[in-house]
Coordinates of C-alpha atoms and ligand atoms in Angstrom, one line a residue:
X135 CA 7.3 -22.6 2.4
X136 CA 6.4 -21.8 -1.3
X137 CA 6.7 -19.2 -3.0
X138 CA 3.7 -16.4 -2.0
X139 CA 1.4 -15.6 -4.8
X140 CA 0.6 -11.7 -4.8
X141 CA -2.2 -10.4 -6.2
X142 CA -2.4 -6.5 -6.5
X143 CA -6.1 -5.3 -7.3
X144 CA -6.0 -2.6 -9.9
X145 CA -9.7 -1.6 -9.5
X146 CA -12.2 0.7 -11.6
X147 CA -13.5 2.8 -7.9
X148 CA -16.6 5.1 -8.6
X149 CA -18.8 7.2 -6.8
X150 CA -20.8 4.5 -5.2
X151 CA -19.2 3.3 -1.8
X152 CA -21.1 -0.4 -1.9
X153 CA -20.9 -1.0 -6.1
X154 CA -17.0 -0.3 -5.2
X155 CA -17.0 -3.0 -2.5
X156 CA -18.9 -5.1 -4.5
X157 CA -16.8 -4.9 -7.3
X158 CA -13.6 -5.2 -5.0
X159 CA -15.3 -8.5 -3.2
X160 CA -15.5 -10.0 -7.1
X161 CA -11.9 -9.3 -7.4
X162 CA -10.4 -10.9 -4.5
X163 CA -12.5 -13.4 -4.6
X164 CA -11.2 -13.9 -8.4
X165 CA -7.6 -13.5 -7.6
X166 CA -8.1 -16.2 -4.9
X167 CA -9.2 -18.2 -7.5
X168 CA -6.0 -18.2 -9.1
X169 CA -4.2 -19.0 -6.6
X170 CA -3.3 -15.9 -5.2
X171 CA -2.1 -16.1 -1.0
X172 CA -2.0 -12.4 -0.7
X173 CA -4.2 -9.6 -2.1
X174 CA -3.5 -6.0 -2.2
X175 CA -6.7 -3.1 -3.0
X176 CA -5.6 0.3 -3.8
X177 CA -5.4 3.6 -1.9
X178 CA -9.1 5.1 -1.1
X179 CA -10.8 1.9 -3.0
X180 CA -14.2 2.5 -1.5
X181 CA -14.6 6.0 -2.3
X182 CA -13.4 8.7 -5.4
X183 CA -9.9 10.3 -4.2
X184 CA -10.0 14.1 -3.3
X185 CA -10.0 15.7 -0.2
X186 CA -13.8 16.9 -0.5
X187 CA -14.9 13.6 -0.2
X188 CA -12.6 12.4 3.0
X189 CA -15.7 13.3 4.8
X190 CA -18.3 11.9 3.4
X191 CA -16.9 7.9 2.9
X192 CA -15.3 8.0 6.2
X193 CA -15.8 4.9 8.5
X194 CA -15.1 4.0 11.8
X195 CA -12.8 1.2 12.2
X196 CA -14.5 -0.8 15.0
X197 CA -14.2 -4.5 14.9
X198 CA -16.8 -5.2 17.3
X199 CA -19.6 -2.9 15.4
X200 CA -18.1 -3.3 11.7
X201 CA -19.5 -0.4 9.7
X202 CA -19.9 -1.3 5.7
X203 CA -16.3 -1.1 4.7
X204 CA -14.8 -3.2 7.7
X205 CA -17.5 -6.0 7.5
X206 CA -17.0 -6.2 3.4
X207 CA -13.4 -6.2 4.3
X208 CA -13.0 -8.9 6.7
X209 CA -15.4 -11.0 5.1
X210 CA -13.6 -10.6 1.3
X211 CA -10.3 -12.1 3.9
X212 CA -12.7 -15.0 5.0
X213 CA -14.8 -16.3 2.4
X214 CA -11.3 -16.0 -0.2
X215 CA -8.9 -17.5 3.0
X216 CA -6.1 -15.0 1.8
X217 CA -3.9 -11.8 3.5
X218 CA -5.9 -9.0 2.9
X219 CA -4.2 -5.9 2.5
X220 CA -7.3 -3.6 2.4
X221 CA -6.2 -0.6 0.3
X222 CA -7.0 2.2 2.6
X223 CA -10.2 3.8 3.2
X224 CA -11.3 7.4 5.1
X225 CA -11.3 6.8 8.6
X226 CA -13.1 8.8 11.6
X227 CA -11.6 8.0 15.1
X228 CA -14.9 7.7 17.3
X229 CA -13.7 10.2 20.3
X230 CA -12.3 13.0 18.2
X231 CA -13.8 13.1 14.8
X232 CA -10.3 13.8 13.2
X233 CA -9.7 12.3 9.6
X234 CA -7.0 9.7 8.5
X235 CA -6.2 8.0 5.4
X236 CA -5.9 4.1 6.7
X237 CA -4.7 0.9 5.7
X238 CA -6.8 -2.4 7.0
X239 CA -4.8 -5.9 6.9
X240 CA -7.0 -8.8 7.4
X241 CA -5.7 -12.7 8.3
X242 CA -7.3 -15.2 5.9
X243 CA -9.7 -15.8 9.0
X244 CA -10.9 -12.2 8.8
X245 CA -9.3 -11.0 11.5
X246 CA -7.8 -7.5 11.8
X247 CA -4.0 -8.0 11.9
X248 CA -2.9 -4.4 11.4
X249 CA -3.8 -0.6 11.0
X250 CA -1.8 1.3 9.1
X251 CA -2.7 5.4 9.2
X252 CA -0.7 7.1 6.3
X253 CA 2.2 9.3 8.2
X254 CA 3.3 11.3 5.6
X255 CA 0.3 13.5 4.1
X256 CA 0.5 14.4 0.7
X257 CA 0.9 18.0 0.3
X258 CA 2.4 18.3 -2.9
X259 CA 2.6 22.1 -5.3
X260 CA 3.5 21.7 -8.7
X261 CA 2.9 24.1 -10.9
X262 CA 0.7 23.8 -13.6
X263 CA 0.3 20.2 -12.8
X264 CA -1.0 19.7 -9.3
X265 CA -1.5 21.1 -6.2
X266 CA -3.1 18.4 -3.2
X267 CA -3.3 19.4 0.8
X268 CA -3.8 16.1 2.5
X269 CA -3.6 17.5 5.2
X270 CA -6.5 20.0 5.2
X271 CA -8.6 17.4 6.1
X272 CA -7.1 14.4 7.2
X273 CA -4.4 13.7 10.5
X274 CA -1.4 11.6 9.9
X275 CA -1.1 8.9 11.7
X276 CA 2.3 8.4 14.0
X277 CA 3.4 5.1 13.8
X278 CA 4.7 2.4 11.3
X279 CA 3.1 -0.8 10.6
X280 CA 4.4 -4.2 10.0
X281 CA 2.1 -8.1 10.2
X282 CA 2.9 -11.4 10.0
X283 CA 2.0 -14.2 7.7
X284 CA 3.5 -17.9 7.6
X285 CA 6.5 -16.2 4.6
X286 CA 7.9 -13.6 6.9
X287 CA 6.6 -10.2 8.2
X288 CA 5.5 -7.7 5.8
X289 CA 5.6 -3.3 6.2
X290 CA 2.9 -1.4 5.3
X291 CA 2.3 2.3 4.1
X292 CA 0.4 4.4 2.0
X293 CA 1.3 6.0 -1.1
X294 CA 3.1 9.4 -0.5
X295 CA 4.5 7.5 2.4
X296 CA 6.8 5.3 -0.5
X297 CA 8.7 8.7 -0.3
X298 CA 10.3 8.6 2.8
X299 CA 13.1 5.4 2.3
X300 CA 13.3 5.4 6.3
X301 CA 10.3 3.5 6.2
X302 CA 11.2 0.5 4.2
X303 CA 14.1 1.0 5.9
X304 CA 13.2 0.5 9.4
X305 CA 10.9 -2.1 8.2
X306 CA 13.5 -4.5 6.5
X307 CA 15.9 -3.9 8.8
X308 CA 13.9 -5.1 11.3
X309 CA 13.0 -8.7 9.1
X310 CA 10.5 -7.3 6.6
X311 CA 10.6 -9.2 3.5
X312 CA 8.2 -6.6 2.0
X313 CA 7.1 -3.4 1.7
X314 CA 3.0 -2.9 0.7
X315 CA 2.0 0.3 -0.4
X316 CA -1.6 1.0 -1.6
X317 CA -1.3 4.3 -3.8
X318 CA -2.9 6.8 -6.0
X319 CA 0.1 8.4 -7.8
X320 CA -0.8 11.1 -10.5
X321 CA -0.5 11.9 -14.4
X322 CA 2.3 14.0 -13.3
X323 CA 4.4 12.1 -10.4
X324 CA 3.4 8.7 -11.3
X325 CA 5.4 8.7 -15.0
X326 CA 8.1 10.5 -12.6
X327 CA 8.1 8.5 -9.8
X328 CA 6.2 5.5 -9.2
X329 CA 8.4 2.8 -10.8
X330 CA 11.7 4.5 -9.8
X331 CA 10.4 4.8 -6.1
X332 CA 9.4 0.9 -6.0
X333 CA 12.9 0.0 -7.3
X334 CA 14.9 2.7 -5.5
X335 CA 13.2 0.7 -2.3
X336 CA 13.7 -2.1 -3.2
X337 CA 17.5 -2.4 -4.2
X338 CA 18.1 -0.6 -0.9
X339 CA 16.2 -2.8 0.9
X340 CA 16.9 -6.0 -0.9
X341 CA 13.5 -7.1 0.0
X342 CA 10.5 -7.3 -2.0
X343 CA 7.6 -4.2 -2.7
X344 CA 5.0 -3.8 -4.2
X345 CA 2.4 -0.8 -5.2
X346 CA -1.4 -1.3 -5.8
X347 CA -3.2 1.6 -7.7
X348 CA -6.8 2.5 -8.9
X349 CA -7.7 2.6 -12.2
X350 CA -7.6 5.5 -14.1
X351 CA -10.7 7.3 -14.2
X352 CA -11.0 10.4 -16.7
X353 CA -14.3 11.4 -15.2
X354 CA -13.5 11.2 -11.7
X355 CA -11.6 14.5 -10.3
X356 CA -8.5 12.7 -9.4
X357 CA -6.9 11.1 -12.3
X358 CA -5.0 8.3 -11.0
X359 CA -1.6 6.8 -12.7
X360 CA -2.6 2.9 -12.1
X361 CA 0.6 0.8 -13.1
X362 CA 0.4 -1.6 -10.0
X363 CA 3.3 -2.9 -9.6
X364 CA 5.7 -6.2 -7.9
X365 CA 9.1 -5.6 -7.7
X366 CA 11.8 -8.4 -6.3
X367 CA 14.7 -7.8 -4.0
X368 CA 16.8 -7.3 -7.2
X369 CA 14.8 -4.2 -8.1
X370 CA 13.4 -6.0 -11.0
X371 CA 10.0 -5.7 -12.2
X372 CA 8.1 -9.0 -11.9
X373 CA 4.9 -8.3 -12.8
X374 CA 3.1 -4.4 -13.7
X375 CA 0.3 -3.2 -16.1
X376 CA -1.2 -0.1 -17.8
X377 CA -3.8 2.0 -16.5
X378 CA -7.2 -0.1 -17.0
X379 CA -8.8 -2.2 -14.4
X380 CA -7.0 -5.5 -14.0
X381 CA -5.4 -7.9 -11.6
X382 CA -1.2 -7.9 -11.2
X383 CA -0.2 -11.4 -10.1
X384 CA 3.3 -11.8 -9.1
X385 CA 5.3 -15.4 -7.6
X386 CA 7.1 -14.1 -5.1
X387 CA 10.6 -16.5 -4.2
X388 CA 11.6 -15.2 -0.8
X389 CA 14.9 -17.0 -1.7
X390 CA 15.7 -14.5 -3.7
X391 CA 16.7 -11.9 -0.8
X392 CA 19.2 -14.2 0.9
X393 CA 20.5 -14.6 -2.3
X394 CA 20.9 -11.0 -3.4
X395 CA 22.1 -10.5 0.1
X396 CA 25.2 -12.6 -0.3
X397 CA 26.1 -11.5 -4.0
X398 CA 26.1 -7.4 -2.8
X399 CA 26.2 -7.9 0.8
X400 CA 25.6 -4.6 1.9
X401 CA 23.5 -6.1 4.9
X402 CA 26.5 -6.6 6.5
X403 CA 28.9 -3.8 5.1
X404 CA 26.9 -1.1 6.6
X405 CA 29.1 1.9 8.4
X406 CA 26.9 2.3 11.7
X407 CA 30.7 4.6 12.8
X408 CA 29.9 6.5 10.2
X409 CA 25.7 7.2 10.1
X410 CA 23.2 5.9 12.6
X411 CA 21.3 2.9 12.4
X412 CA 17.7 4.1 11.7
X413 CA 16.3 0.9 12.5
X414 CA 17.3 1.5 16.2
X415 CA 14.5 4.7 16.3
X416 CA 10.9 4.2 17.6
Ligands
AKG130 O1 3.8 11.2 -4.0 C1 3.1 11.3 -5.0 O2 3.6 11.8 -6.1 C2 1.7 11.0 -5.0 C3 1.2 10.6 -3.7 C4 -0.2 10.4 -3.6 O3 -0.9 10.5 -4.6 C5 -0.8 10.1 -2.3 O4 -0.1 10.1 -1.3 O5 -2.0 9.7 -2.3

């Protein structure tokens, strides 16, 4: 198998739900284009991030009677024959009403492959900086979320989720070559955090990861830190960018992670006397 091009979609969202899909259709499609096998959209790419307006994009997710988002999605898979990892979007499950933040992966036939609702909400406090509550709004979802494609099985999660190394543990552990992780990190965590969390899960890991991110907006409420970024199983950077709307490509040579694997072979130096496995769980 060759290597897997990744294509993360760094994209400009606004306040209109179809001139975002539009835009995000002309991007996939574009990154297709160049080659790309797998494409990546951002946390919340089809509405402005912020908790008041969870409500108002939400979609159900219903194959069978695709709202706007879902049939944009699975035909952007289709009609560009690539892995669609669809950012997330607000979701409302039909029999209860309740909120999630959720992740769509699409098969280059436009099928559904996996649903991925964000398990760690961000409630964050920081003084002076910012204060979000996720989880006024929206549920967390309770499960993790892993799909297959023809270069190994790839983990998925949402943003704030990146936090939490069981995650990308569990899911490498169990064969994931990657970790996926549409975000929105901030002016104040992402120069903190974003590029240090990638790596950090990465070089644990020894498996690839990668982080897609809207552009930054001034105008919008939510000022997001862009700086998509691919990251290989040596925890080095392959491919990032600034804060402007633009398309990350990165060659991804899944060689790489045996190879790490037997120079620090940590895979198989593991102390499961000491600590439990936490791949076992779930
Ligand atoms: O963890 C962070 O600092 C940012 C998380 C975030 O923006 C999110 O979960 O949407």
């Amino acid at each position: 198998m060759t290597a897997l091009r990744l294509a993360l979609v760094q994209l400009a969202v606004g306040a209109q739900k179809t001139a975002n899909l539009v835009s995000a259709r002309s991007k996939v499609l574009a990154a297709a284009k160049a080659g790309a096998n797998m494409v990546v959209l951002p946390e919340c790419f089809n509405s402005p991030y912020g908790t008041q307006y969870f409500s108002q994009y939400a979609e159900e997710i219903d194959t069978a009677s695709p709202s706007e988002s879902i049939k944009a999605l699975s035909e952007m898979a289709r009609d560009s024959k690539v892995f669609l990892v669809g950012g997330s979007i607000p979701e409302r499950e039909k029999s209860t009403g309740d909120l999630f933040n959720t992740c769509t992966v699409w098969s280059p036939e436009g099928e559904l492959v996996a649903k991925h609702r964000k398990v760690h909400l961000f409630d964050i406090d920081f003084p002076g900086k910012i204060v979000f509550k996720e989880s006024e709004v929206l549920k967390p979802g309770n499960s993790l979320t892993e799909f297959s494609t023809p270069w190994g099985k790839f983990g998925v999660a949402i943003c704030y989720d990146m936090r939490f190394p069981e995650v990308a543990m569990i899911a490498a552990r169990r064969g994931c070559v990657g970790m996926i992780y549409p975000g929105a990190f901030n002016q104040t965590t992402g120069p903190l955090h974003w590029e240090l969390l990638l790596r950090a899960r990465a070089v644990d890991n020894q498996i690839f990861t990668a982080a897609c991110s809207p552009a930054l907006d001034r105008s919008a409420t939510y000022h997001a830190w862009g700086h998509s970024t691919i990251v290989d199983p040596y925890a080095r950077i392959v491919a990032t960018t600034s804060d402007a709307e633009d398309i990350v490509y990165g060659d991804l040579d899944l060689d790489l992670i045996g190879n790490v694997r037997q120079a620090v072979p940590v895979y198989s130096q593991r102390r499961f006397d000491l600590y439990p496995d936490v791949s076992a769980a779930g």
